[in-house]
N, CA, C and O of each residue as an XYZ file, in Angstrom:
944
protein
N     164.326     56.640    -56.285
C     163.004     56.720    -55.648
C     162.052     57.452    -56.582
O     162.389     58.509    -57.116
N     160.879     56.897    -56.778
C     159.877     57.465    -57.666
C     158.989     58.437    -56.891
O     158.399     58.078    -55.872
N     158.903     59.677    -57.390
C     158.099     60.701    -56.739
C     156.692     60.685    -57.302
O     156.498     60.557    -58.511
N     155.725     60.814    -56.434
C     154.329     60.919    -56.857
C     153.996     62.381    -57.132
O     154.818     63.269    -56.910
N     152.784     62.617    -57.615
C     152.368     63.982    -57.896
C     152.290     64.812    -56.602
O     152.621     65.998    -56.604
N     151.856     64.189    -55.510
C     151.779     64.911    -54.234
C     153.162     65.291    -53.726
O     153.371     66.390    -53.212
N     154.117     64.349    -53.882
C     155.483     64.649    -53.437
C     156.094     65.760    -54.275
O     156.764     66.646    -53.744
N     155.862     65.714    -55.606
C     156.432     66.724    -56.479
C     155.845     68.099    -56.189
O     156.576     69.089    -56.149
N     154.545     68.170    -55.988
C     153.924     69.461    -55.686
C     154.378     69.994    -54.338
O     154.582     71.199    -54.191
N     154.539     69.118    -53.350
C     155.020     69.560    -52.038
C     156.437     70.088    -52.123
O     156.786     71.059    -51.452
N     157.271     69.438    -52.964
C     158.645     69.891    -53.131
C     158.692     71.278    -53.776
O     159.483     72.124    -53.359
N     157.863     71.518    -54.777
C     157.842     72.823    -55.426
C     157.352     73.897    -54.469
O     157.882     75.008    -54.449
N     156.333     73.565    -53.669
C     155.842     74.523    -52.686
C     156.899     74.848    -51.644
O     156.998     75.990    -51.195
N     157.696     73.842    -51.251
C     158.759     74.064    -50.271
C     159.828     74.998    -50.844
O     160.301     75.908    -50.163
N     160.204     74.759    -52.109
C     161.207     75.622    -52.734
C     160.666     77.039    -52.894
O     161.391     78.015    -52.699
N     159.385     77.145    -53.252
C     158.771     78.457    -53.431
C     158.767     79.244    -52.119
O     159.046     80.443    -52.125
N     158.456     78.589    -50.993
C     158.408     79.273    -49.697
C     159.792     79.554    -49.154
O     159.984     80.523    -48.420
N     160.771     78.710    -49.507
C     162.113     78.880    -48.961
C     162.833     80.066    -49.587
O     163.642     80.723    -48.931
N     162.537     80.343    -50.871
C     163.267     81.395    -51.567
C     162.379     82.604    -51.851
O     162.591     83.309    -52.838
N     161.398     82.845    -51.003
C     160.571     84.037    -51.139
C     161.382     85.265    -50.749
O     162.151     85.197    -49.790
N     161.243     86.369    -51.446
C     161.970     87.594    -51.058
C     161.426     88.146    -49.749
O     160.325     87.809    -49.317
N     162.228     89.003    -49.134
C     161.860     89.541    -47.826
C     160.635     90.434    -47.921
O     159.810     90.454    -47.008
N     160.510     91.174    -49.019
C     159.375     92.072    -49.188
C     158.298     91.426    -50.046
O     157.678     92.089    -50.877
N     158.081     90.150    -49.847
C     157.136     89.419    -50.691
C     155.703     89.847    -50.442
O     154.825     89.563    -51.256
N     155.447     90.530    -49.322
C     154.071     90.926    -49.050
C     153.590     91.985    -50.035
O     152.385     92.154    -50.226
N     154.537     92.711    -50.671
C     154.155     93.748    -51.619
C     154.066     93.233    -53.047
O     153.773     94.000    -53.964
N     154.319     91.929    -53.248
C     154.294     91.338    -54.584
C     153.002     90.557    -54.735
O     152.620     89.782    -53.858
N     152.334     90.773    -55.863
C     151.090     90.056    -56.123
C     151.432     88.662    -56.623
O     152.070     88.521    -57.666
N     151.020     87.634    -55.899
C     151.289     86.251    -56.298
C     150.148     85.379    -55.815
O     149.317     85.787    -55.005
N     150.139     84.196    -56.328
C     149.085     83.258    -55.959
C     149.301     82.753    -54.546
O     150.408     82.809    -54.011
N     148.238     82.266    -53.958
C     148.328     81.753    -52.600
C     149.001     80.391    -52.592
O     149.276     79.809    -53.641
N     149.262     79.893    -51.385
C     149.928     78.598    -51.241
C     149.055     77.482    -51.784
O     149.560     76.528    -52.377
N     147.767     77.592    -51.589
C     146.863     76.532    -52.028
C     146.783     76.479    -53.545
O     146.775     75.394    -54.128
N     146.723     77.661    -54.203
C     146.582     77.681    -55.654
C     147.882     77.368    -56.371
O     147.869     77.129    -57.579
N     149.023     77.361    -55.652
C     150.288     77.023    -56.284
C     150.542     75.529    -56.295
O     151.580     75.090    -56.789
N     149.617     74.732    -55.761
C     149.763     73.293    -55.743
C     149.536     72.737    -57.142
O     148.601     73.151    -57.828
N     150.377     71.808    -57.570
C     150.251     71.227    -58.899
C     148.999     70.376    -59.047
O     148.583     70.098    -60.172
N     148.394     69.962    -57.961
C     147.195     69.135    -58.042
C     145.994     69.888    -58.611
O     144.969     69.279    -58.916
N     146.117     71.223    -58.756
C     145.023     71.968    -59.355
C     144.889     71.667    -60.839
O     143.865     71.991    -61.441
N     145.908     71.049    -61.443
C     145.829     70.662    -62.835
C     145.241     69.264    -63.015
O     145.236     68.734    -64.126
N     144.748     68.667    -61.935
C     144.133     67.349    -61.997
C     142.734     67.435    -61.400
O     142.416     68.339    -60.628
N     141.923     66.477    -61.780
C     140.545     66.449    -61.327
C     140.481     66.097    -59.846
O     141.473     65.692    -59.240
N     139.306     66.260    -59.287
C     139.092     65.895    -57.888
C     139.408     64.421    -57.696
O     138.915     63.594    -58.463
N     140.215     64.059    -56.696
C     140.568     62.641    -56.513
C     139.366     61.715    -56.380
O     139.476     60.534    -56.709
N     138.228     62.205    -55.913
C     137.060     61.341    -55.794
C     136.486     60.959    -57.151
O     135.675     60.037    -57.242
N     136.906     61.674    -58.231
C     136.444     61.334    -59.571
C     137.366     60.364    -60.284
O     137.065     59.928    -61.395
N     138.505     60.012    -59.653
C     139.423     59.065    -60.270
C     138.759     57.690    -60.335
O     138.283     57.173    -59.324
N     138.733     57.114    -61.515
C     138.147     55.792    -61.692
C     136.639     55.798    -61.853
O     136.040     54.739    -62.039
N     136.008     56.964    -61.788
C     134.553     57.035    -61.944
C     134.192     56.883    -63.413
O     134.940     57.298    -64.297
N     133.042     56.287    -63.656
C     132.574     56.102    -65.033
C     131.807     57.317    -65.540
O     131.654     57.494    -66.748
N     131.328     58.149    -64.633
C     130.572     59.335    -65.022
C     130.762     60.413    -63.973
O     130.747     60.149    -62.770
N     130.941     61.638    -64.457
C     131.119     62.798    -63.581
C     130.020     63.801    -63.921
O     129.895     64.227    -65.069
N     129.233     64.170    -62.930
C     128.149     65.111    -63.167
C     128.711     66.519    -63.359
O     129.614     66.951    -62.642
N     128.163     67.207    -64.327
C     128.602     68.575    -64.615
C     127.401     69.382    -65.095
O     126.399     68.828    -65.549
N     127.524     70.689    -64.985
C     126.446     71.571    -65.414
C     126.485     71.828    -66.904
O     127.285     71.234    -67.628
N     125.625     72.709    -67.354
C     125.563     73.056    -68.762
C     126.558     74.168    -69.070
O     127.161     74.749    -68.167
N     126.717     74.451    -70.348
C     127.601     75.533    -70.760
C     126.900     76.877    -70.631
O     125.675     76.935    -70.525
N     127.680     77.962    -70.639
C     127.140     79.308    -70.530
C     126.458     79.699    -71.834
O     126.942     79.375    -72.918
N     125.340     80.390    -71.723
C     124.634     80.881    -72.904
C     125.082     82.302    -73.230
O     125.678     82.988    -72.400
N     124.785     82.727    -74.451
C     125.178     84.070    -74.872
C     124.427     85.133    -74.083
O     125.002     86.163    -73.730
N     123.154     84.896    -73.804
C     122.371     85.879    -73.051
C     122.897     86.047    -71.630
O     122.886     87.155    -71.092
N     123.350     84.975    -71.029
C     123.911     85.077    -69.681
C     125.234     85.839    -69.680
O     125.533     86.567    -68.734
N     126.017     85.671    -70.730
C     127.309     86.349    -70.785
C     127.170     87.827    -71.122
O     128.015     88.627    -70.722
N     126.133     88.202    -71.840
C     125.971     89.590    -72.254
C     125.669     90.525    -71.090
O     125.943     91.723    -71.172
N     125.112     89.998    -70.019
C     124.760     90.857    -68.886
C     125.906     90.987    -67.889
O     125.764     91.673    -66.877
N     127.018     90.353    -68.153
C     128.164     90.431    -67.244
C     129.088     91.556    -67.672
O     129.127     91.938    -68.842
N     129.831     92.079    -66.707
C     130.778     93.150    -66.978
C     132.045     92.587    -67.618
O     132.252     91.374    -67.668
N     132.878     93.490    -68.102
C     134.124     93.049    -68.734
C     135.047     92.375    -67.733
O     135.751     91.427    -68.080
N     135.053     92.850    -66.508
C     135.911     92.236    -65.484
C     135.432     90.814    -65.175
O     136.238     89.895    -65.033
N     134.110     90.649    -65.072
C     133.583     89.308    -64.817
C     133.865     88.372    -65.976
O     134.148     87.193    -65.766
N     133.793     88.884    -67.198
C     134.100     88.043    -68.355
C     135.569     87.634    -68.368
O     135.902     86.510    -68.744
N     136.441     88.543    -67.959
C     137.858     88.214    -67.908
C     138.128     87.147    -66.856
O     138.894     86.214    -67.098
N     137.499     87.283    -65.684
C     137.670     86.268    -64.650
C     137.114     84.926    -65.104
O     137.733     83.883    -64.897
N     135.940     84.964    -65.725
C     135.325     83.724    -66.198
C     136.173     83.054    -67.262
O     136.236     81.826    -67.321
N     136.827     83.846    -68.105
C     137.670     83.280    -69.155
C     138.815     82.471    -68.558
O     139.102     81.370    -69.027
N     139.468     83.001    -67.535
C     140.585     82.284    -66.931
C     140.094     81.063    -66.153
O     140.794     80.052    -66.082
N     138.907     81.149    -65.575
C     138.339     79.975    -64.910
C     138.082     78.863    -65.919
O     138.405     77.702    -65.669
N     137.504     79.222    -67.053
C     137.250     78.230    -68.101
C     138.552     77.689    -68.685
O     138.664     76.499    -68.978
N     139.532     78.573    -68.850
C     140.814     78.131    -69.390
C     141.499     77.150    -68.456
O     142.060     76.148    -68.900
N     141.453     77.436    -67.173
C     142.043     76.531    -66.189
C     141.307     75.196    -66.169
O     141.935     74.142    -66.077
N     139.985     75.237    -66.255
C     139.195     74.003    -66.265
C     139.473     73.192    -67.525
O     139.547     71.964    -67.468
N     139.626     73.863    -68.654
C     139.920     73.141    -69.888
C     141.288     72.474    -69.836
O     141.439     71.334    -70.275
N     142.286     73.176    -69.301
C     143.615     72.585    -69.170
C     143.585     71.364    -68.255
O     144.251     70.363    -68.519
N     142.807     71.457    -67.178
C     142.692     70.327    -66.266
C     142.049     69.127    -66.954
O     142.510     67.996    -66.798
N     140.987     69.375    -67.712
C     140.302     68.273    -68.391
C     141.179     67.656    -69.477
O     141.192     66.437    -69.648
N     141.910     68.491    -70.208
C     142.807     67.953    -71.230
C     143.934     67.141    -70.611
O     144.366     66.135    -71.175
N     144.410     67.581    -69.446
C     145.439     66.799    -68.744
C     144.901     65.455    -68.303
O     145.571     64.435    -68.465
N     143.699     65.440    -67.748
C     143.098     64.177    -67.312
C     142.806     63.275    -68.510
O     142.962     62.057    -68.422
N     142.386     63.863    -69.620
C     142.131     63.052    -70.810
C     143.410     62.405    -71.318
O     143.404     61.243    -71.725
N     144.505     63.154    -71.294
C     145.788     62.603    -71.731
C     146.258     61.485    -70.809
O     146.738     60.452    -71.275
N     146.120     61.689    -69.501
C     146.540     60.655    -68.548
C     145.705     59.396    -68.697
O     146.239     58.290    -68.616
N     144.409     59.544    -68.913
C     143.553     58.371    -69.104
C     143.910     57.631    -70.382
O     143.878     56.401    -70.423
N     144.249     58.371    -71.416
C     144.623     57.723    -72.668
C     145.950     56.986    -72.525
O     146.116     55.893    -73.067
N     146.889     57.575    -71.803
C     148.173     56.906    -71.603
C     148.023     55.653    -70.748
O     148.733     54.668    -70.955
N     147.101     55.690    -69.790
C     146.875     54.534    -68.920
C     145.849     53.562    -69.474
O     145.500     52.586    -68.809
N     145.358     53.814    -70.686
C     144.362     52.946    -71.337
C     143.078     52.872    -70.522
O     142.461     51.813    -70.409
N     142.686     54.003    -69.958
C     141.413     54.097    -69.239
C     140.454     54.988    -70.030
O     140.870     55.814    -70.843
N     139.176     54.799    -69.773
C     138.169     55.651    -70.383
C     138.066     56.963    -69.607
O     137.955     56.966    -68.381
N     138.105     58.061    -70.330
C     137.975     59.366    -69.699
C     136.507     59.603    -69.350
O     135.664     59.607    -70.247
N     136.183     59.799    -68.084
C     134.765     59.945    -67.707
C     134.169     61.265    -68.175
O     134.780     62.324    -68.025
N     132.973     61.189    -68.742
C     132.221     62.358    -69.188
C     133.061     63.284    -70.071
O     133.348     64.413    -69.673
N     133.457     62.830    -71.252
C     134.265     63.690    -72.134
C     133.508     64.897    -72.661
O     134.117     65.818    -73.205
N     132.175     64.906    -72.509
C     131.422     66.059    -72.992
C     131.720     67.318    -72.187
O     131.335     68.412    -72.599
N     132.396     67.188    -71.051
C     132.763     68.371    -70.273
C     133.687     69.293    -71.056
O     133.610     70.514    -70.918
N     134.563     68.713    -71.879
C     135.465     69.530    -72.696
C     134.676     70.315    -73.732
O     134.974     71.480    -73.995
N     133.665     69.675    -74.322
C     132.834     70.380    -75.307
C     132.058     71.516    -74.663
O     131.901     72.578    -75.266
N     131.571     71.307    -73.450
C     130.843     72.371    -72.759
C     131.759     73.562    -72.473
O     131.353     74.714    -72.627
N     132.983     73.281    -72.060
C     133.937     74.359    -71.790
C     134.259     75.107    -73.082
O     134.316     76.337    -73.096
N     134.469     74.359    -74.165
C     134.799     74.998    -75.432
C     133.637     75.830    -75.959
O     133.853     76.909    -76.511
N     132.418     75.349    -75.799
C     131.251     76.132    -76.217
C     131.146     77.432    -75.419
O     130.850     78.488    -75.978
N     131.390     77.347    -74.118
C     131.322     78.546    -73.290
C     132.390     79.560    -73.696
O     132.115     80.759    -73.742
N     133.598     79.095    -73.989
C     134.672     80.000    -74.379
C     134.396     80.629    -75.744
O     134.707     81.798    -75.968
N     133.812     79.847    -76.653
C     133.464     80.393    -77.963
C     132.393     81.480    -77.841
O     132.483     82.519    -78.494
N     131.390     81.240    -77.011
C     130.336     82.245    -76.818
C     130.862     83.469    -76.088
O     130.421     84.588    -76.351
N     131.799     83.265    -75.178
C     132.389     84.406    -74.488
C     133.164     85.284    -75.471
O     133.101     86.511    -75.398
N     133.895     84.649    -76.392
C     134.598     85.417    -77.420
C     133.604     86.166    -78.306
O     133.868     87.294    -78.723
N     132.473     85.546    -78.591
C     131.454     86.215    -79.404
C     130.949     87.481    -78.723
O     130.772     88.509    -79.377
N     130.716     87.415    -77.418
C     130.249     88.593    -76.689
C     131.317     89.683    -76.679
O     130.998     90.863    -76.819
N     132.574     89.297    -76.516
C     133.656     90.281    -76.522
C     133.751     90.970    -77.883
O     133.946     92.183    -77.955
N     133.613     90.198    -78.958
C     133.673     90.789    -80.292
C     132.481     91.716    -80.539
O     132.621     92.738    -81.211
N     131.317     91.367    -80.003
C     130.159     92.250    -80.145
C     130.409     93.590    -79.455
O     130.098     94.644    -80.011
N     130.968     93.551    -78.248
C     131.248     94.794    -77.529
C     132.350     95.588    -78.212
O     132.299     96.817    -78.260
N     133.326     94.898    -78.731
C     134.402     95.601    -79.421
C     133.894     96.273    -80.692
O     134.285     97.397    -81.006
N     133.018     95.578    -81.421
C     132.455     96.165    -82.630
C     131.564     97.363    -82.299
O     131.567     98.360    -83.023
N     130.801     97.266    -81.205
C     129.957     98.397    -80.795
C     130.812     99.604    -80.406
O     130.446    100.740    -80.707
N     131.940     99.371    -79.745
C     132.836    100.471    -79.365
C     133.415    101.154    -80.604
O     133.481    102.381    -80.670
N     133.831    100.356    -81.581
C     134.391    100.932    -82.803
C     133.333    101.735    -83.553
O     133.621    102.810    -84.079
N     132.109    101.213    -83.602
C     131.049    101.934    -84.306
C     130.735    103.259    -83.620
O     130.450    104.250    -84.292
N     130.785    103.287    -82.285
C     130.435    104.485    -81.536
C     131.557    105.512    -81.529
O     131.306    106.702    -81.720
N     132.780    105.073    -81.314
C     133.897    105.994    -81.134
C     134.607    106.336    -82.442
O     135.076    107.460    -82.624
N     134.686    105.367    -83.350
C     135.472    105.573    -84.568
C     134.585    105.675    -85.796
O     134.962    106.307    -86.783
N     133.415    105.063    -85.748
C     132.526    105.083    -86.903
C     132.851    104.049    -87.942
O     132.397    104.158    -89.081
N     133.628    103.043    -87.583
C     133.991    101.971    -88.505
C     133.749    100.632    -87.826
O     133.578    100.541    -86.610
N     133.740     99.597    -88.659
C     133.615     98.258    -88.109
C     134.926     97.822    -87.481
O     136.005     98.178    -87.954
N     134.819     97.053    -86.415
C     136.019     96.561    -85.741
C     136.727     95.532    -86.613
O     136.074     94.840    -87.395
N     138.040     95.417    -86.496
C     138.762     94.398    -87.272
C     138.225     93.010    -86.963
O     137.969     92.665    -85.809
N     138.064     92.235    -88.005
C     137.531     90.892    -87.846
C     138.558     89.995    -87.165
O     139.750     90.080    -87.462
N     138.107     89.138    -86.257
C     139.060     88.216    -85.624
C     139.598     87.222    -86.630
O     138.929     86.877    -87.604
N     140.797     86.772    -86.387
C     141.423     85.826    -87.297
C     140.697     84.485    -87.228
O     140.554     83.890    -86.160
N     140.252     84.032    -88.375
C     139.509     82.769    -88.427
C     140.475     81.586    -88.381
O     141.525     81.595    -89.023
N     140.105     80.595    -87.625
C     140.913     79.387    -87.536
C     140.617     78.485    -88.726
O     139.461     78.196    -89.034
N     141.671     78.051    -89.381
C     141.517     77.185    -90.541
C     141.343     75.734    -90.093
O     142.084     75.227    -89.252
N     140.360     75.099    -90.671
C     140.120     73.689    -90.397
C     140.272     72.906    -91.690
O     139.944     73.401    -92.769
N     140.763     71.700    -91.577
C     140.978     70.860    -92.744
C     139.652     70.331    -93.253
O     138.770     69.970    -92.474
N     139.523     70.290    -94.564
C     138.318     69.776    -95.189
C     138.333     68.259    -95.101
O     139.238     67.639    -95.661
N     137.367     67.626    -94.420
C     137.405     66.158    -94.292
C     137.158     65.442    -95.612
O     137.498     64.266    -95.744
N     136.573     66.127    -96.591
C     136.312     65.489    -97.884
C     137.474     65.617    -98.853
O     137.450     65.013    -99.926
N     138.494     66.395    -98.494
C     139.644     66.598    -99.370
C     140.796     65.716    -98.891
O     141.332     65.958    -97.810
N     141.193     64.700    -99.664
C     142.286     63.830    -99.197
C     143.637     64.518    -99.164
O     144.552     64.046    -98.488
N     143.783     65.636    -99.888
C     145.049     66.363    -99.909
C     145.016     67.611    -99.043
O     145.875     68.482    -99.180
N     144.043     67.707    -98.160
C     143.922     68.908    -97.332
C     145.107     69.075    -96.399
O     145.480     70.199    -96.065
N     145.702     67.971    -95.977
C     146.808     68.044    -95.028
C     148.064     68.644    -95.650
O     148.918     69.163    -94.931
N     148.192     68.579    -96.985
C     149.399     69.106    -97.633
C     149.116     70.383    -98.412
O     150.054     71.067    -98.820
N     147.841     70.724    -98.631
C     147.545     71.937    -99.381
C     147.922     73.190    -98.597
O     148.500     74.122    -99.158
N     147.601     73.219    -97.311
C     147.886     74.409    -96.511
C     149.383     74.679    -96.391
O     149.787     75.832    -96.542
N     150.242     73.667    -96.123
C     151.685     73.955    -96.122
C     152.190     74.449    -97.471
O     153.074     75.304    -97.526
N     151.627     73.909    -98.576
C     152.063     74.359    -99.898
C     151.672     75.817   -100.112
O     152.457     76.599   -100.647
N     150.457     76.184    -99.694
C     150.023     77.574    -99.825
C     150.887     78.505    -98.982
O     151.195     79.621    -99.398
N     151.278     78.040    -97.793
C     152.127     78.870    -96.941
C     153.504     79.082    -97.570
O     154.086     80.161    -97.451
N     154.024     78.049    -98.242
C     155.337     78.169    -98.879
C     155.276     79.093   -100.089
O     156.180     79.898   -100.313
N     154.193     78.968   -100.875
C     154.088     79.784   -102.075
C     153.820     81.252   -101.778
O     153.888     82.079   -102.688
N     153.520     81.595   -100.547
C     153.324     82.994   -100.194
C     154.635     83.745   -100.025
O     154.640     84.975    -99.973
N     155.737     83.030    -99.940
C     157.046     83.664    -99.815
C     157.439     84.228   -101.181
O     157.532     83.492   -102.164
N     157.666     85.537   -101.229
C     157.901     86.202   -102.499
C     159.404     86.246   -102.825
O     159.989     87.327   -102.891
N     160.020     85.094   -103.026
C     161.390     85.087   -103.507
C     161.382     84.800   -105.011
O     160.323     84.582   -105.599
N     162.553     84.801   -105.621
C     162.633     84.650   -107.065
C     162.160     83.275   -107.525
O     161.454     83.165   -108.527
N     162.542     82.236   -106.806
C     162.135     80.891   -107.198
C     160.626     80.706   -107.087
O     160.004     80.054   -107.926
N     160.045     81.292   -106.034
C     158.600     81.170   -105.858
C     157.849     81.933   -106.925
O     156.860     81.436   -107.465
N     158.305     83.140   -107.236
C     157.652     83.924   -108.284
C     157.730     83.218   -109.631
O     156.769     83.248   -110.399
N     158.855     82.586   -109.927
C     158.984     81.840   -111.176
C     158.051     80.639   -111.192
O     157.439     80.328   -112.214
N     157.950     79.973   -110.057
C     157.047     78.822   -109.961
C     155.594     79.260   -110.158
O     154.842     78.601   -110.876
N     155.198     80.360   -109.529
C     153.837     80.852   -109.704
C     153.577     81.278   -111.140
O     152.487     81.053   -111.665
N     154.565     81.889   -111.777
C     154.401     82.292   -113.178
C     154.212     81.082   -114.075
O     153.360     81.097   -114.963
N     155.001     80.029   -113.853
C     154.876     78.827   -114.669
C     153.524     78.143   -114.451
O     152.928     77.623   -115.395
N     153.046     78.147   -113.211
C     151.741     77.546   -112.933
C     150.630     78.313   -113.655
O     149.758     77.712   -114.282
N     150.671     79.645   -113.562
C     149.645     80.454   -114.229
C     149.732     80.330   -115.744
O     148.706     80.305   -116.425
N     150.961     80.251   -116.282
C     151.121     80.096   -117.724
C     150.568     78.748   -118.195
O     149.953     78.659   -119.258
N     150.788     77.724   -117.413
C     150.256     76.415   -117.772
C     148.731     76.414   -117.719
O     148.074     75.847   -118.592
N     148.173     77.052   -116.690
C     146.716     77.133   -116.605
C     146.141     77.937   -117.773
O     145.092     77.580   -118.309
N     146.816     79.020   -118.171
C     146.339     79.829   -119.291
C     146.356     79.034   -120.588
O     145.409     79.116   -121.370
N     147.409     78.269   -120.828
C     147.491     77.468   -122.044
C     146.430     76.376   -122.064
O     145.864     76.079   -123.116
N     146.158     75.778   -120.910
C     145.123     74.758   -120.856
C     143.742     75.346   -121.158
O     142.944     74.737   -121.870
N     143.466     76.539   -120.608
C     142.188     77.183   -120.896
C     142.068     77.576   -122.364
O     141.000     77.429   -122.958
N     143.153     78.074   -122.954
C     143.137     78.449   -124.362
C     142.946     77.226   -125.255
O     142.216     77.283   -126.245
N     143.598     76.127   -124.906
C     143.441     74.897   -125.675
C     142.012     74.376   -125.597
O     141.453     73.925   -126.597
N     141.429     74.441   -124.414
C     140.048     74.000   -124.253
C     139.082     74.896   -125.022
O     138.116     74.413   -125.613
N     139.347     76.208   -125.012
C     138.476     77.130   -125.745
C     138.543     76.867   -127.245
O     137.510     76.885   -127.915
N     139.727     76.627   -127.784
C     139.856     76.336   -129.210
C     139.161     75.026   -129.573
O     138.551     74.916   -130.637
N     139.254     74.052   -128.703
C     138.562     72.790   -128.948
C     137.055     72.994   -128.990
O     136.371     72.422   -129.838
N     136.543     73.800   -128.084
C     135.108     74.081   -128.070
C     134.686     74.863   -129.315
O     133.599     74.641   -129.847
N     135.543     75.778   -129.780
C     135.219     76.532   -130.997
C     135.147     75.617   -132.204
O     134.255     75.765   -133.039
N     136.080     74.665   -132.312
C     136.041     73.727   -133.432
C     134.793     72.853   -133.389
O     134.165     72.602   -134.418
N     134.438     72.388   -132.183
C     133.242     71.559   -132.067
C     131.980     72.353   -132.412
O     131.103     71.845   -133.110
N     131.884     73.592   -131.928
C     130.721     74.413   -132.240
C     130.670     74.747   -133.727
O     129.586     74.776   -134.310
N     131.824     75.000   -134.355
C     131.861     75.292   -135.784
C     131.400     74.093   -136.606
O     130.677     74.262   -137.588
N     131.801     72.902   -136.224
C     131.366     71.703   -136.939
C     129.860     71.507   -136.807
O     129.201     71.110   -137.768
N     129.320     71.778   -135.641
C     127.874     71.640   -135.461
C     127.111     72.659   -136.295
O     126.081     72.335   -136.887
N     127.613     73.888   -136.342
C     126.948     74.908   -137.162
C     127.086     74.612   -138.655
O     126.214     74.965   -139.448
N     128.168     73.975   -139.021
C     128.377     73.675   -140.431
C     127.421     72.607   -140.936
O     126.882     72.723   -142.037
N     127.207     71.565   -140.133
C     126.358     70.463   -140.573
C     124.905     70.632   -140.132
O     124.003     70.038   -140.723
N     124.673     71.448   -139.085
C     123.304     71.681   -138.613
C     123.083     73.190   -138.466
O     123.052     73.703   -137.348
N     122.930     73.892   -139.569
C     122.806     75.358   -139.492
C     121.525     75.829   -138.841
O     121.461     76.967   -138.374
N     120.497     74.990   -138.794
C     119.218     75.402   -138.210
C     119.057     74.965   -136.755
O     117.953     74.986   -136.212
N     120.146     74.577   -136.142
C     120.044     74.118   -134.757
C     119.794     75.299   -133.812
O     119.964     76.460   -134.182
N     119.391     74.973   -132.600
C     119.091     75.991   -131.599
C     120.390     76.651   -131.123
O     121.240     76.010   -130.504
N     120.521     77.938   -131.425
C     121.748     78.664   -131.068
C     121.859     78.862   -129.546
O     122.960     78.856   -128.996
N     120.742     79.031   -128.892
C     120.797     79.212   -127.435
C     121.272     77.942   -126.735
O     122.043     78.009   -125.777
N     120.818     76.798   -127.208
C     121.286     75.533   -126.623
C     122.767     75.331   -126.887
O     123.492     74.826   -126.030
N     123.226     75.733   -128.091
C     124.655     75.614   -128.401
C     125.478     76.546   -127.520
O     126.560     76.176   -127.065
N     124.971     77.749   -127.277
C     125.684     78.682   -126.406
C     125.733     78.172   -124.969
O     126.734     78.362   -124.278
N     124.660     77.526   -124.515
C     124.654     76.966   -123.160
C     125.633     75.810   -123.035
O     126.217     75.599   -121.971
N     125.816     75.059   -124.122
C     126.751     73.930   -124.078
C     128.196     74.407   -124.099
O     129.062     73.797   -123.472
N     128.464     75.506   -124.824
C     129.817     76.057   -124.904
C     129.767     77.513   -124.435
O     129.733     78.415   -125.272
N     129.760     77.766   -123.134
C     129.643     79.153   -122.637
C     130.865     80.009   -122.928
O     130.768     81.236   -122.892
N     132.017     79.400   -123.215
C     133.225     80.172   -123.487
C     133.394     80.498   -124.969
O     134.427     81.042   -125.360
N     132.408     80.180   -125.796
C     132.459     80.432   -127.236
C     131.379     81.443   -127.597
O     130.245     81.336   -127.132
N     131.727     82.423   -128.424
C     130.772     83.411   -128.915
C     130.091     82.828   -130.156
O     130.639     82.898   -131.256
N     128.917     82.262   -129.983
C     128.227     81.588   -131.080
C     127.786     82.587   -132.140
O     127.876     82.289   -133.331
N     127.311     83.764   -131.742
C     126.867     84.760   -132.707
C     128.009     85.191   -133.631
O     127.802     85.387   -134.829
N     129.183     85.333   -133.087
C     130.335     85.699   -133.900
C     130.807     84.519   -134.747
O     131.313     84.704   -135.854
N     130.638     83.322   -134.227
C     131.102     82.133   -134.932
C     130.261     81.844   -136.178
O     130.736     81.164   -137.088
N     129.029     82.345   -136.240
C     128.177     82.082   -137.394
C     128.723     82.711   -138.672
O     128.422     82.235   -139.766
N     129.510     83.759   -138.556
C     130.023     84.471   -139.725
C     131.443     84.032   -140.096
O     132.062     84.623   -140.981
N     131.957     83.006   -139.429
C     133.289     82.504   -139.756
C     133.177     81.593   -140.982
O     132.173     80.898   -141.139
N     134.202     81.586   -141.861
C     134.158     80.854   -143.118
C     134.019     79.345   -142.909
O     133.360     78.668   -143.698
N     134.629     78.826   -141.865
C     134.602     77.374   -141.670
C     133.245     76.862   -141.224
O     133.006     75.655   -141.272
N     132.362     77.726   -140.799
C     131.021     77.281   -140.418
C     130.046     77.296   -141.584
O     128.907     76.856   -141.428
N     130.461     77.793   -142.763
C     129.581     77.888   -143.932
C     129.653     76.578   -144.712
O     130.662     76.286   -145.354
N     128.609     75.811   -144.657
C     128.565     74.550   -145.378
C     128.058     74.730   -146.794
O     127.984     75.861   -147.276
N     127.705     73.645   -147.479
C     127.224     73.664   -148.846
C     125.716     73.782   -148.915
O     125.082     73.168   -149.773
N     125.124     74.579   -148.004
C     123.692     74.754   -147.997
C     123.296     75.851   -148.986
O     124.121     76.684   -149.361
N     122.056     75.845   -149.396
C     121.603     76.767   -150.420
C     121.720     78.223   -149.972
O     122.128     79.079   -150.756
N     121.360     78.514   -148.701
C     121.420     79.903   -148.256
C     122.838     80.377   -148.024
O     123.081     81.578   -147.905
N     123.792     79.432   -147.958
C     125.203     79.815   -147.825
C     125.886     80.024   -149.171
O     126.785     80.854   -149.302
N     125.449     79.263   -150.164
C     126.082     79.358   -151.482
C     125.466     80.424   -152.357
O     126.027     80.778   -153.394
N     124.297     80.952   -151.947
C     123.619     81.946   -152.777
C     124.376     83.273   -152.750
O     123.956     84.236   -153.393
């Protein structure tokens, strides 16, 4: 027999009420209505609707005038609403239906982001007042660069290379050594090119040459033997 969501929620509520402890009145728990699994789904009247009316997201100014307790309550309300919307979005996708008014998820996320901003502002003000230092910065969420085709594998590689074992340290040393040799090879190539230009064109603009080869000391290169051509002022 296939159980529906209503049957499953009723069964859980029955088990919850049957095995309640005798002194359950002294235990803080949710009510019978809020323990129903249907709270994770949208209002049944919105099932199959093409559009669901919703309000706007909370602004920062509105959140700043609320107390910490109200912000905590609002956070859990938004979290519960977001979980419900994500559940409905998943069910609609599995059933090949269009999720009505998907902008509701964006509004919830904007409100939660602004609420976190207000909390961080208050936390920073407390640290400045009581400790005299800035509050620790919240951990930033890393997002993949859409223009980088290797972004999906760069972050795991960076996470692996952070492990300080012998093999990793050797790998990092070899990478840095290879980069150093490549830079040295490029610098020598630029020095040879600049020396050839000074040898055949001694009256050229030194500032333009320095701008073209920023890793070469042109002033020092002028006194090197290989830059002295067969010009009259060099042979005198």
